[in-house]
CSV table of C-alpha atoms in Angstrom, one decimal:
chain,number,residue,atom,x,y,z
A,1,UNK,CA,-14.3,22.4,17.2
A,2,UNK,CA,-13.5,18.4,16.8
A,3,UNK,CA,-9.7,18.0,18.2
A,4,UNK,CA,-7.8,15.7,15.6
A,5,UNK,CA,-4.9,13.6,17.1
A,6,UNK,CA,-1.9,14.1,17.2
A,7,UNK,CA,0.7,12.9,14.5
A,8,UNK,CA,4.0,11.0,15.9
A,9,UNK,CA,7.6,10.2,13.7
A,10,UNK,CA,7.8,6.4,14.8
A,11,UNK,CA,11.5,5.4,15.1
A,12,UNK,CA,12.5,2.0,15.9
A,13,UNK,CA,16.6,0.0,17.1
A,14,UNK,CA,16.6,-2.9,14.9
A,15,UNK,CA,18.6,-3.9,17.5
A,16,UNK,CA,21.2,-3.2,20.1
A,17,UNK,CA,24.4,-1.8,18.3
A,18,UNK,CA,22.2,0.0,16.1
A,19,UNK,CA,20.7,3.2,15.9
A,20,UNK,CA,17.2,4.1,15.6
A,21,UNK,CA,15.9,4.8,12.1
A,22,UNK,CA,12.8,6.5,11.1
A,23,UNK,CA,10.2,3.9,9.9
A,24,UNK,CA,6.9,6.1,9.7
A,25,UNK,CA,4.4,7.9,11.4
A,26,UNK,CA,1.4,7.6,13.8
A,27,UNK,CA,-1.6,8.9,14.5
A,28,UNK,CA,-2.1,8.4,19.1
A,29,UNK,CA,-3.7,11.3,21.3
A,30,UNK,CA,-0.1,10.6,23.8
A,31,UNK,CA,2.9,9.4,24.1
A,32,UNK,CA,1.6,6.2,25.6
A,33,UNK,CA,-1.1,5.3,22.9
A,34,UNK,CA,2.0,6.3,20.3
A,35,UNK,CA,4.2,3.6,21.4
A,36,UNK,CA,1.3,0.7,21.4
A,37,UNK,CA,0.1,2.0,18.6
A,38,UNK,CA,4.0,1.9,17.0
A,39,UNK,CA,4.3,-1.5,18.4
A,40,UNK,CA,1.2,-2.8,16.8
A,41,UNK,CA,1.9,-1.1,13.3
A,42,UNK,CA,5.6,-1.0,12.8
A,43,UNK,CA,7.0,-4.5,14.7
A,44,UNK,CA,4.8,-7.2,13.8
A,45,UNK,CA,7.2,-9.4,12.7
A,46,UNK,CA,10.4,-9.2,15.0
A,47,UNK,CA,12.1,-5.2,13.5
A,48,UNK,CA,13.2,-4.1,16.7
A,49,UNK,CA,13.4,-4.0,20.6
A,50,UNK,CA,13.2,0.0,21.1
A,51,UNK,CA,10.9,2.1,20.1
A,52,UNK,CA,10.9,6.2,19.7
A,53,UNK,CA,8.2,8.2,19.3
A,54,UNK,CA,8.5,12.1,18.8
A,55,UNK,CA,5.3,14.6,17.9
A,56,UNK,CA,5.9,15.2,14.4
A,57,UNK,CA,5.2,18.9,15.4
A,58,UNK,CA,8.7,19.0,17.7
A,59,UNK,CA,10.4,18.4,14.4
A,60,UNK,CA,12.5,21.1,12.5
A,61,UNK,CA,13.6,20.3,9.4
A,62,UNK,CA,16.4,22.1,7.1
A,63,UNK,CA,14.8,23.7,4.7
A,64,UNK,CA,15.4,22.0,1.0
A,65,UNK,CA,15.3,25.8,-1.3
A,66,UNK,CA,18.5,26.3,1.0
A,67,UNK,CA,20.4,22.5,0.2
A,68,UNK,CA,22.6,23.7,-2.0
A,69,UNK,CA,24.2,26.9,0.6
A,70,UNK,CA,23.4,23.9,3.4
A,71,UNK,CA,25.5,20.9,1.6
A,72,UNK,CA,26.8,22.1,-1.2
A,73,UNK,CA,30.2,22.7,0.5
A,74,UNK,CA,31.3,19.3,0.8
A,75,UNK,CA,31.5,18.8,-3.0
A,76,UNK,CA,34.1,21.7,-3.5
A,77,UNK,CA,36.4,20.8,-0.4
A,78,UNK,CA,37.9,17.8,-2.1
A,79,UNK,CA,40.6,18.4,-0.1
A,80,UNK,CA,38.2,17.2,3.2
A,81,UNK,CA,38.7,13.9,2.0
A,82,UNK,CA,41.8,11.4,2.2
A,83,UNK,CA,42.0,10.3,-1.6
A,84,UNK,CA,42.9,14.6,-2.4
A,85,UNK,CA,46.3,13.7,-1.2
A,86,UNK,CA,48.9,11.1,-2.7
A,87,UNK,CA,50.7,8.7,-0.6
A,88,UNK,CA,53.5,6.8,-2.4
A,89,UNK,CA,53.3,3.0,-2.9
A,90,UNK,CA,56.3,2.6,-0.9
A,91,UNK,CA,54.6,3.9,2.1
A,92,UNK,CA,52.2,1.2,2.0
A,93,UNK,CA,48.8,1.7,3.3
A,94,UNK,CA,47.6,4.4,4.6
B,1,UNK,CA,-3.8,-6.3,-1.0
B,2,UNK,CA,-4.9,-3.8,-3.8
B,3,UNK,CA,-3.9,-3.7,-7.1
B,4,UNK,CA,-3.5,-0.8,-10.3
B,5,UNK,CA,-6.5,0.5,-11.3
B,6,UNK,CA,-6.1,3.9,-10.3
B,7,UNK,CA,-9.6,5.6,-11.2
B,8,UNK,CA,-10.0,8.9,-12.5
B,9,UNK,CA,-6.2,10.0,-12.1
B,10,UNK,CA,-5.7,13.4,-13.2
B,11,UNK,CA,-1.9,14.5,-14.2
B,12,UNK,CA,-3.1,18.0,-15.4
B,13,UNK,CA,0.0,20.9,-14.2
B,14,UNK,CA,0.3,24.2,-15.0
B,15,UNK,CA,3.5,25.0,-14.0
B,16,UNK,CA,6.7,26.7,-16.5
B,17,UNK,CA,7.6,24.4,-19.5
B,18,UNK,CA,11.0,25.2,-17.6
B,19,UNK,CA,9.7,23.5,-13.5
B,20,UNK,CA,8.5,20.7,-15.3
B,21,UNK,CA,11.3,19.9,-17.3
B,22,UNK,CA,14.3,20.5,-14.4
B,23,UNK,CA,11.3,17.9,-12.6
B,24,UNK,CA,10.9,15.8,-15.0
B,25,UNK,CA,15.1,15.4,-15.3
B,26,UNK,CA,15.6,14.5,-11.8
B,27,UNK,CA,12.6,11.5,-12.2
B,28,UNK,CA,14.9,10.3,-15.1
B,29,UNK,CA,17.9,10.0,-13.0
B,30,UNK,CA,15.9,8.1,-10.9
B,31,UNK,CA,16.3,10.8,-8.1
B,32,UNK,CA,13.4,10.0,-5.4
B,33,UNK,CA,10.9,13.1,-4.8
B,34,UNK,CA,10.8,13.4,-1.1
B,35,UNK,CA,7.5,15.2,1.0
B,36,UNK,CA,9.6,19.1,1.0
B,37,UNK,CA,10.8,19.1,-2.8
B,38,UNK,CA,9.0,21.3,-5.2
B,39,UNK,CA,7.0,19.2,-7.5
B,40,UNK,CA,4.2,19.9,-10.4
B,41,UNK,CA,0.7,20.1,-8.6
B,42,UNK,CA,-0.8,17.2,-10.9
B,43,UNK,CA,2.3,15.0,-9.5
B,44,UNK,CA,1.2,15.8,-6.0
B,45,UNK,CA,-2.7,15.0,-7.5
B,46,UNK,CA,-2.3,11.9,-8.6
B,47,UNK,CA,-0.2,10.8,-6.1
B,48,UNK,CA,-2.8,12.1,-3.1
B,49,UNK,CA,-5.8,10.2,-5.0
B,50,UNK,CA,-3.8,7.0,-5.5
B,51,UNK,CA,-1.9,6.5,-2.2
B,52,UNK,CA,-5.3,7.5,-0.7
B,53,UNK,CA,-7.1,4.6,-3.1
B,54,UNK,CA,-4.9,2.4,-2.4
B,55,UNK,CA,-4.8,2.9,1.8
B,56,UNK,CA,-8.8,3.1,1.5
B,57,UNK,CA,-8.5,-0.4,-0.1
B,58,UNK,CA,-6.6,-1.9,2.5
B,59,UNK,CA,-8.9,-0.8,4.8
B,60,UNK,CA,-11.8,-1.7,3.2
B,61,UNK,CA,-9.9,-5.1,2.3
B,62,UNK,CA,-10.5,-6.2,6.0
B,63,UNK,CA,-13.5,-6.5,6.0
B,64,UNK,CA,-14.4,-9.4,3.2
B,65,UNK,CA,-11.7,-11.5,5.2
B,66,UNK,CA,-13.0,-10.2,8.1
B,67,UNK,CA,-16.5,-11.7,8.3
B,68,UNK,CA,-14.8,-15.5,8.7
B,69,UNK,CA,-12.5,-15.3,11.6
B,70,UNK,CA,-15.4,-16.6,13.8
B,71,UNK,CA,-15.6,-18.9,11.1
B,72,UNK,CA,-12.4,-20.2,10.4
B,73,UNK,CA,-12.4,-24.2,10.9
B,74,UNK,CA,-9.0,-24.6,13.0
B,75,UNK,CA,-6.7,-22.2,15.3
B,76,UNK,CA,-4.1,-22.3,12.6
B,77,UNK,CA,-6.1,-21.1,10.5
B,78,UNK,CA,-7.8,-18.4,12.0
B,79,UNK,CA,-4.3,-17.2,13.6
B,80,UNK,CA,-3.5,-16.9,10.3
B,81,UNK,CA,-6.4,-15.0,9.1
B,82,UNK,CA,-6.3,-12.4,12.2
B,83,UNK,CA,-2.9,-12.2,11.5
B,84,UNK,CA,-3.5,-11.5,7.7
B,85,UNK,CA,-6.5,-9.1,8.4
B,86,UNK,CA,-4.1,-7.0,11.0
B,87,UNK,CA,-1.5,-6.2,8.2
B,88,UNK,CA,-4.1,-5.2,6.1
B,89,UNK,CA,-4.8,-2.6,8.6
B,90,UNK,CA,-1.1,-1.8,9.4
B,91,UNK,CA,-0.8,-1.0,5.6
B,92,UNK,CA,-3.8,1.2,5.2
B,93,UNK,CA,-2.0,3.0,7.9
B,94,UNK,CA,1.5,3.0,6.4
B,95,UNK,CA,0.0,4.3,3.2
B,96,UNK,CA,-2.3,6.9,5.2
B,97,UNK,CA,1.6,8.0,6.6
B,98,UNK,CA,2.6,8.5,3.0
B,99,UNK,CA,-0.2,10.4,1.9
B,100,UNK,CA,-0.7,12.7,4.2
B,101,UNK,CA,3.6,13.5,3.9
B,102,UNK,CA,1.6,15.3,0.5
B,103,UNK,CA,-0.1,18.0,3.2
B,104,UNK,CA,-3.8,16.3,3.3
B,105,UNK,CA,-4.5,15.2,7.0
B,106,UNK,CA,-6.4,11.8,7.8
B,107,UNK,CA,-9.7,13.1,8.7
B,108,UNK,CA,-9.8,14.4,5.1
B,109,UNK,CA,-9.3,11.2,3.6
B,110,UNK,CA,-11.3,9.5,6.2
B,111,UNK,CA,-14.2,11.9,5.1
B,112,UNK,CA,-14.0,11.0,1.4
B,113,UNK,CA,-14.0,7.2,1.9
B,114,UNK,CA,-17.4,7.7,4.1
B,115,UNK,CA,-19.0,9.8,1.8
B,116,UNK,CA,-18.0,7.9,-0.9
B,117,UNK,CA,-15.7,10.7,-2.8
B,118,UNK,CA,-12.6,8.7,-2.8
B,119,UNK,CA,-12.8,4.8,-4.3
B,120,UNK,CA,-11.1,2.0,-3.3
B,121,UNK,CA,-10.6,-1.3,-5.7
B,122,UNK,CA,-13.6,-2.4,-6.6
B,123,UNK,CA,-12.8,-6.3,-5.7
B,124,UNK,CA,-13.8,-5.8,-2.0
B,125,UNK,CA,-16.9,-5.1,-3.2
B,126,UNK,CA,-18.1,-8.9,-3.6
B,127,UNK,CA,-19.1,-10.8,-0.8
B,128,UNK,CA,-17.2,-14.0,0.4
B,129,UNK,CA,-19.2,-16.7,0.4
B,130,UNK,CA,-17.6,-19.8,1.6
B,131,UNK,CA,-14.5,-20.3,3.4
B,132,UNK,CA,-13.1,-21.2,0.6
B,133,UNK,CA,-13.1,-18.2,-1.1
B,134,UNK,CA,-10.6,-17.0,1.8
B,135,UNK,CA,-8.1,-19.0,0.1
B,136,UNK,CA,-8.5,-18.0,-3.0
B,137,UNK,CA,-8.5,-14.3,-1.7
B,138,UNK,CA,-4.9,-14.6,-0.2
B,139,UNK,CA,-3.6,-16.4,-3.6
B,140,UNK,CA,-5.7,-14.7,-6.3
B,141,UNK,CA,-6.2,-10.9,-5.0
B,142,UNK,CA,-3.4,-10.6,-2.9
B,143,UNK,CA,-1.3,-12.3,-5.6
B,144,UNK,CA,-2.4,-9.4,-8.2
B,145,UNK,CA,-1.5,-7.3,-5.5
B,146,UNK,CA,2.0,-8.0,-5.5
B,147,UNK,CA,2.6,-7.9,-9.0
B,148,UNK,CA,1.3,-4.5,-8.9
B,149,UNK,CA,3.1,-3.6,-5.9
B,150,UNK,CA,6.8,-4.7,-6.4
B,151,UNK,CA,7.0,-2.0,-9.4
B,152,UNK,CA,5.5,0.3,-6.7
B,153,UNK,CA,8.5,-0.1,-4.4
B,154,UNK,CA,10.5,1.9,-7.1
B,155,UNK,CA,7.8,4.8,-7.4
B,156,UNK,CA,9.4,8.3,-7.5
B,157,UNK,CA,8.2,9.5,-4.2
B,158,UNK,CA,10.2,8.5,-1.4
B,159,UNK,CA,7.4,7.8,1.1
B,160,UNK,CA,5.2,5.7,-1.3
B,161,UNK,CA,8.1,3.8,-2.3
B,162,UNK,CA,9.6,2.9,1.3
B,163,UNK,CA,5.8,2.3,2.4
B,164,UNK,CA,5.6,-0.6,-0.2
B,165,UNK,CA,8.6,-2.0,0.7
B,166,UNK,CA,7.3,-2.6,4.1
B,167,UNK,CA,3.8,-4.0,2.4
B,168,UNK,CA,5.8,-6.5,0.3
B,169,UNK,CA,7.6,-7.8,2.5
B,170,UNK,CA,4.0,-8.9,4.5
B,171,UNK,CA,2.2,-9.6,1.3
B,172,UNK,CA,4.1,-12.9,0.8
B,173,UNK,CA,2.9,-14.8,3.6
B,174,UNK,CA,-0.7,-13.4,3.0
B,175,UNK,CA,-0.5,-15.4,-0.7
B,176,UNK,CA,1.2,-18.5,0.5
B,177,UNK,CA,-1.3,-18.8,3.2
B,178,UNK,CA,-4.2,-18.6,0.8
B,179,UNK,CA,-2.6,-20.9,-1.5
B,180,UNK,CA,-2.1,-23.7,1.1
B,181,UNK,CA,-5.6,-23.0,2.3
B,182,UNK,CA,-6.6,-23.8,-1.1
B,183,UNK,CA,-4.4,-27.0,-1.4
B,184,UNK,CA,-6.1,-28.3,1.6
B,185,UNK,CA,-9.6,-28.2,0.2
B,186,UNK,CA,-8.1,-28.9,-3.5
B,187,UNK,CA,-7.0,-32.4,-2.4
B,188,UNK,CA,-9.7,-32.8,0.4
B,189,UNK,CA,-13.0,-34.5,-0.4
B,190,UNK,CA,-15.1,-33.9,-3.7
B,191,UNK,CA,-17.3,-31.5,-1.8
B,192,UNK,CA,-14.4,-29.8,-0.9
B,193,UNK,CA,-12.8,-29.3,-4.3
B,194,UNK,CA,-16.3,-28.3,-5.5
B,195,UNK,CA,-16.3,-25.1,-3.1
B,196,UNK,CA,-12.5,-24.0,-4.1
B,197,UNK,CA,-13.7,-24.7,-7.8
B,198,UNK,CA,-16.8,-22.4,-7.3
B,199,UNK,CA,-15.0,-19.8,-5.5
B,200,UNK,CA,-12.0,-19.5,-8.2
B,201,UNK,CA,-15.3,-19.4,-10.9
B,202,UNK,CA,-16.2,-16.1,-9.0
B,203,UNK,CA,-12.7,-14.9,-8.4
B,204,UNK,CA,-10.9,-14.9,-11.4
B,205,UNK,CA,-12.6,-12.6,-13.8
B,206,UNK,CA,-12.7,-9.7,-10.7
B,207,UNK,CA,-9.0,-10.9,-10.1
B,208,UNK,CA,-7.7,-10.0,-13.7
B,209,UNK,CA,-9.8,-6.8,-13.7
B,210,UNK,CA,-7.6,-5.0,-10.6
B,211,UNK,CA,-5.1,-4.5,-13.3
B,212,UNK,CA,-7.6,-2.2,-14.4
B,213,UNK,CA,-8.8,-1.1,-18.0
B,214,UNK,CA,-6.7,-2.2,-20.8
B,215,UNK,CA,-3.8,0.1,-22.0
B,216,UNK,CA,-5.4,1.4,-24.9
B,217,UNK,CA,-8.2,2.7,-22.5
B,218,UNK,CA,-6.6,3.6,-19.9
B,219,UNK,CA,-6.3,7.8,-20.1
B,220,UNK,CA,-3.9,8.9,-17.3
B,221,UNK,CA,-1.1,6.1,-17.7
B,222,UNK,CA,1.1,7.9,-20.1
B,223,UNK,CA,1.6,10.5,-17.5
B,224,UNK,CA,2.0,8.6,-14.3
B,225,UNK,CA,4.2,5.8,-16.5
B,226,UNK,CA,6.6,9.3,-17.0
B,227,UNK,CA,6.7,10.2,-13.7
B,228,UNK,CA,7.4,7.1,-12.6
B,229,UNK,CA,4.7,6.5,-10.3
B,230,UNK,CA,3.4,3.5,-12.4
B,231,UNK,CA,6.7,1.1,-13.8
B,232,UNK,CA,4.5,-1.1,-15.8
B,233,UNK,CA,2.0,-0.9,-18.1
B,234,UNK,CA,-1.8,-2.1,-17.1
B,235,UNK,CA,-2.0,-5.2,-19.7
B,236,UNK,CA,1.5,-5.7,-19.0
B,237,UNK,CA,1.0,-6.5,-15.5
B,238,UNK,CA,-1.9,-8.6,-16.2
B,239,UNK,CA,-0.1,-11.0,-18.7
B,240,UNK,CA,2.5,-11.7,-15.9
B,241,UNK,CA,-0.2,-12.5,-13.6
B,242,UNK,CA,-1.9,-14.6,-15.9
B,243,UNK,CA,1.0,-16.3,-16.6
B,244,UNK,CA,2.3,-17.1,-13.0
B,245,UNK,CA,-1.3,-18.4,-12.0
B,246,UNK,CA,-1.7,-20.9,-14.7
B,247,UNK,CA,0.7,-23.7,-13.5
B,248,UNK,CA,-0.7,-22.9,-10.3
B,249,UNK,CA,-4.4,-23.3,-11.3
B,250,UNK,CA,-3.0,-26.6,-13.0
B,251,UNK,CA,-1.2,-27.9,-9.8
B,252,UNK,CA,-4.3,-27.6,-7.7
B,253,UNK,CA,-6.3,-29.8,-10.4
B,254,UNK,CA,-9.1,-26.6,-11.1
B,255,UNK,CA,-9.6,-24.9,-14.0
B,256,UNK,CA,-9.8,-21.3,-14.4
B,257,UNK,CA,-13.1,-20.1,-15.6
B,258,UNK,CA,-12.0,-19.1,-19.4
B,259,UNK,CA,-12.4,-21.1,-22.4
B,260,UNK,CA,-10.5,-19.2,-24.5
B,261,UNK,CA,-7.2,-19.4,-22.1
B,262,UNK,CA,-4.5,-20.6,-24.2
B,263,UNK,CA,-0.8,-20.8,-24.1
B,264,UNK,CA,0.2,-18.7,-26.9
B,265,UNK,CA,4.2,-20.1,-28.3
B,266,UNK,CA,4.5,-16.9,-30.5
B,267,UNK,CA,4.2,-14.1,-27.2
B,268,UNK,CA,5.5,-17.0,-24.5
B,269,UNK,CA,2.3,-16.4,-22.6
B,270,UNK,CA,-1.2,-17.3,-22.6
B,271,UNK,CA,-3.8,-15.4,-24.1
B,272,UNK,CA,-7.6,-14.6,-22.1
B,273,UNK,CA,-11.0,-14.5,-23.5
B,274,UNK,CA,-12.3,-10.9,-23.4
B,275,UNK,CA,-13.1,-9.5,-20.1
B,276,UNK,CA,-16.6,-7.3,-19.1
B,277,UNK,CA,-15.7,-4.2,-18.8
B,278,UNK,CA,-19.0,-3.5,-18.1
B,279,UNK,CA,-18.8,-5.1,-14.8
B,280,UNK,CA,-15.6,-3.5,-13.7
B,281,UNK,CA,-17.3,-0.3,-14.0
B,282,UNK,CA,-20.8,-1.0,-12.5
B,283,UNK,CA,-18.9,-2.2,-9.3
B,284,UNK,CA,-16.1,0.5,-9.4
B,285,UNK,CA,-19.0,3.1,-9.1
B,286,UNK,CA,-20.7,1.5,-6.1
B,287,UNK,CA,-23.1,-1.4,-7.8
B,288,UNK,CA,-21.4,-3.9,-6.4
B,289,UNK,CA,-23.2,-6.2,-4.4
B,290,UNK,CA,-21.6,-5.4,-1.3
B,291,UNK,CA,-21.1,-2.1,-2.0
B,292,UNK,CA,-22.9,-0.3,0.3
B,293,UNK,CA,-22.1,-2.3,3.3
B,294,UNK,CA,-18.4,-2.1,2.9
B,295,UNK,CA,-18.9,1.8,3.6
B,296,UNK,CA,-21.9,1.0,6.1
B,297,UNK,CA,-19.7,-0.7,7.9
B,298,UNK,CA,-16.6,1.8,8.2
B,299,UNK,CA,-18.8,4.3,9.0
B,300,UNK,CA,-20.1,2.6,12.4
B,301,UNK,CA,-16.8,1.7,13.5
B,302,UNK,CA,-16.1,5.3,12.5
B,303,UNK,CA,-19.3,6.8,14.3
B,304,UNK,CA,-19.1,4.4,17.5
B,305,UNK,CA,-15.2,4.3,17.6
B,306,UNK,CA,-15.4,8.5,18.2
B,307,UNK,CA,-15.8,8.0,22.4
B,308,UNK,CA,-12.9,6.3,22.2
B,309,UNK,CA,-11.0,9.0,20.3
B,310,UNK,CA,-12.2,11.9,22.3
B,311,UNK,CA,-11.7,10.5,25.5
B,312,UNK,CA,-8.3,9.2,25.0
B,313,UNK,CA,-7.5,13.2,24.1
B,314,UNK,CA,-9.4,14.6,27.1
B,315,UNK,CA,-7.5,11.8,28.6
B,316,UNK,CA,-3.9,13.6,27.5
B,317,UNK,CA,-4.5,16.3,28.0
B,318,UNK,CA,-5.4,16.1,31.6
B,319,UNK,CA,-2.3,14.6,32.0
B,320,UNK,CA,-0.3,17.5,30.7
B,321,UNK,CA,-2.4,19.6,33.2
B,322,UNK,CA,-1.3,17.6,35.9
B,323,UNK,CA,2.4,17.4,34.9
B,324,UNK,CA,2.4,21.2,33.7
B,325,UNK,CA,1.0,21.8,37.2
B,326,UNK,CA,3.7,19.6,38.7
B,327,UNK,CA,6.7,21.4,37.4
């Protein structure tokens, strides 16, 4: 049987004071061969100074038929967020 | 660099009347589809076949520009070039990424480009004759590229869409380049201006064509304009080409090989002379005259580059021998 290689989520800082934000995927047999090939492919013209690379296997992802029981909750619970309650002018802000 | 011309899309779904519509809703509030959504099977079609097209062109788009960098006639230039010709291959791999977010894998699509079941745009499959036509590559082809590819950037699927962000953003530099590569020979010496001449003579006419067939024959449009894969209309795209290149044509003191290009008051464009289809279609199915090659080509770095592949995974997964053994 012909091995294929592995798949790797590429993540990259912009820069320090950020966080790292997906920016695509990789095909690299380890680890090492995923960050020169991320290098090569994703920061060619100055995105970032940090590199992530994560097998695209390791990932677990929520699964979308359940999104609405998953995030549906925060549109009901108004009352989560500071504009529900009603601060006088007077008070100034708040 | 790659432009419209999506051949032989098929749209055709057989979902409910009642999937495609709740689908079809969420593409007209400009909701982005992303890779775990449910989505109609001809959506998922088309967009397999044209992300894959359209990575396969890139690909193959290396190699045209590839055959000068030994060539090119200062450092700045070939920097530039090597440069160019590395993007190209950093976006067949970005759109690779995309495609295979749809569930096929890479060795799939690498199969169908070698065996020739998948296409790619059929303008890498003239030959680049001078160095001149290097310059009129970067402002011609990858300037129909970009027209086609800004609309892209909104396309309905998420991964397509972010993909060409990061391909416009490159493609810019690869026009100007050309265009200031064909400035130099443009107002060098009369040989010089004869060689940028002859290349736009054998450029324009497979330039205008990437927009593909016009929009009265063009079958699978209507479907991919309503799922908003495809913004902009075939012929529509075209014109604004046209219409940018003109002034630009002018500026460099050549004239683009069409007598019957005229500046039409009424539509605020220019009109063309009628293009050979019959052309477009010969070298879309192969008859190109590089044709062959261009696959030849990918297939030996394909065949010899498979050492290299296999030993770099024996080479991992010795490693995680050794470390398993470690711990």
């Amino acid at each position: 049987m012909v091995q294929t290689t592995p798949l790797w989520e590429v993540f990259i800082r912009p820069r320090n004071g950020l966080s790292h934000k997906h920016v695509g995927s990789i095909h690299a047999a380890d680890e090492v061969l995923a960050l020169q090939a991320a290098r090569d492919v994703y920061t060619r013209r100055g995105e970032g100074n940090s590199i992530w690379v994560v097998r695209s296997a390791d990932i677990h992802a929520s699964d979308p038929d359940q999104a609405a029981e998953n995030f549906e909750p925060t549109a009901d619970k108004i009352y989560r967020h500071p504009t529900f309650y009603d601060i006088p002018e007077e008070v100034g802000h708040m | 660099m790659y432009s419209q011309g999506l051949i032989g899309a098929d749209g055709r779904t057989t979902e409910s009347e009642e999937f495609l519509a709740r689908f079809q809703a969420r593409i007209d509030a400009e909701e982005k589809i992303e890779p775990t959504d449910a989505m109609p099977e001809g959506y998922r079609r088309t967009l397999v076949r044209q992300i894959g097209q359209h990575a396969h062109s890139e690909i193959v788009g290396m190699l045209p520009e590839g055959n000068w960098i030994t060539r090119a006639p200062s450092l700045r230039r070939k920097a530039a070039l090597l440069a160019k010709v590395q993007d190209e291959g950093g976006h067949g791999l970005y759109l690779y990424c995309a495609a295979e977010t749809l569930g096929v894998s890479r060795e799939e699509m690498t199969e169908e480009l070698l065996t020739g079941k998948a296409k790619y745009s059929s303008i890498f499959n003239y030959p680049t004759l001078s160095w001149a036509d290097i310059g009129i590559i970067g402002w011609l082809v990858d300037g129909a590229a970009i027209m086609n590819q800004i609309p892209l950037c909104r396309c309905s699927y998420g991964p397509y869409a972010r993909a060409m962000i990061r391909v416009c953003k490159e493609e810019s530099f690869h026009q100007r380049q050309g265009y200031e590569l064909c400035m130099s020979l443009a107002f060098g010496t009369p040989e010089q201006k004869a060689m940028v001449q002859d290349a736009l003579n054998r450029w324009w006419w497979p330039s205008i064509m990437m927009f593909g067939p016009h929009d009265a024959d063009s079958q699978h449009s209507d479907q991919s304009m309503a799922w908003k894969i495809k913004r902009f209309s075939n012929d529509e795209l075209r014109q604004k080409f046209i219409d940018a290149t003109v002034p630009q044509a002018e500026y460099l003191g050549l004239t683009l090989p069409d007598p019957d290009l005229k500046w039409n008051e009424e539509k605020g464009g220019y009109d063309h002379g009628p293009i050979d289809w019959s052309e477009f279609w010969r070298v879309v199915k192969g008859q190109g005259p590089m044709a062959r090659d261009r696959i030849k080509a990918r297939k030996k770095a394909w065949d010899e580059g498979a050492w290299v592949r296999e030993a770099a995974l024996a080479h991992a997964e010795k490693r995680r021998a050794r470390k398993m053994a470690a711990e």
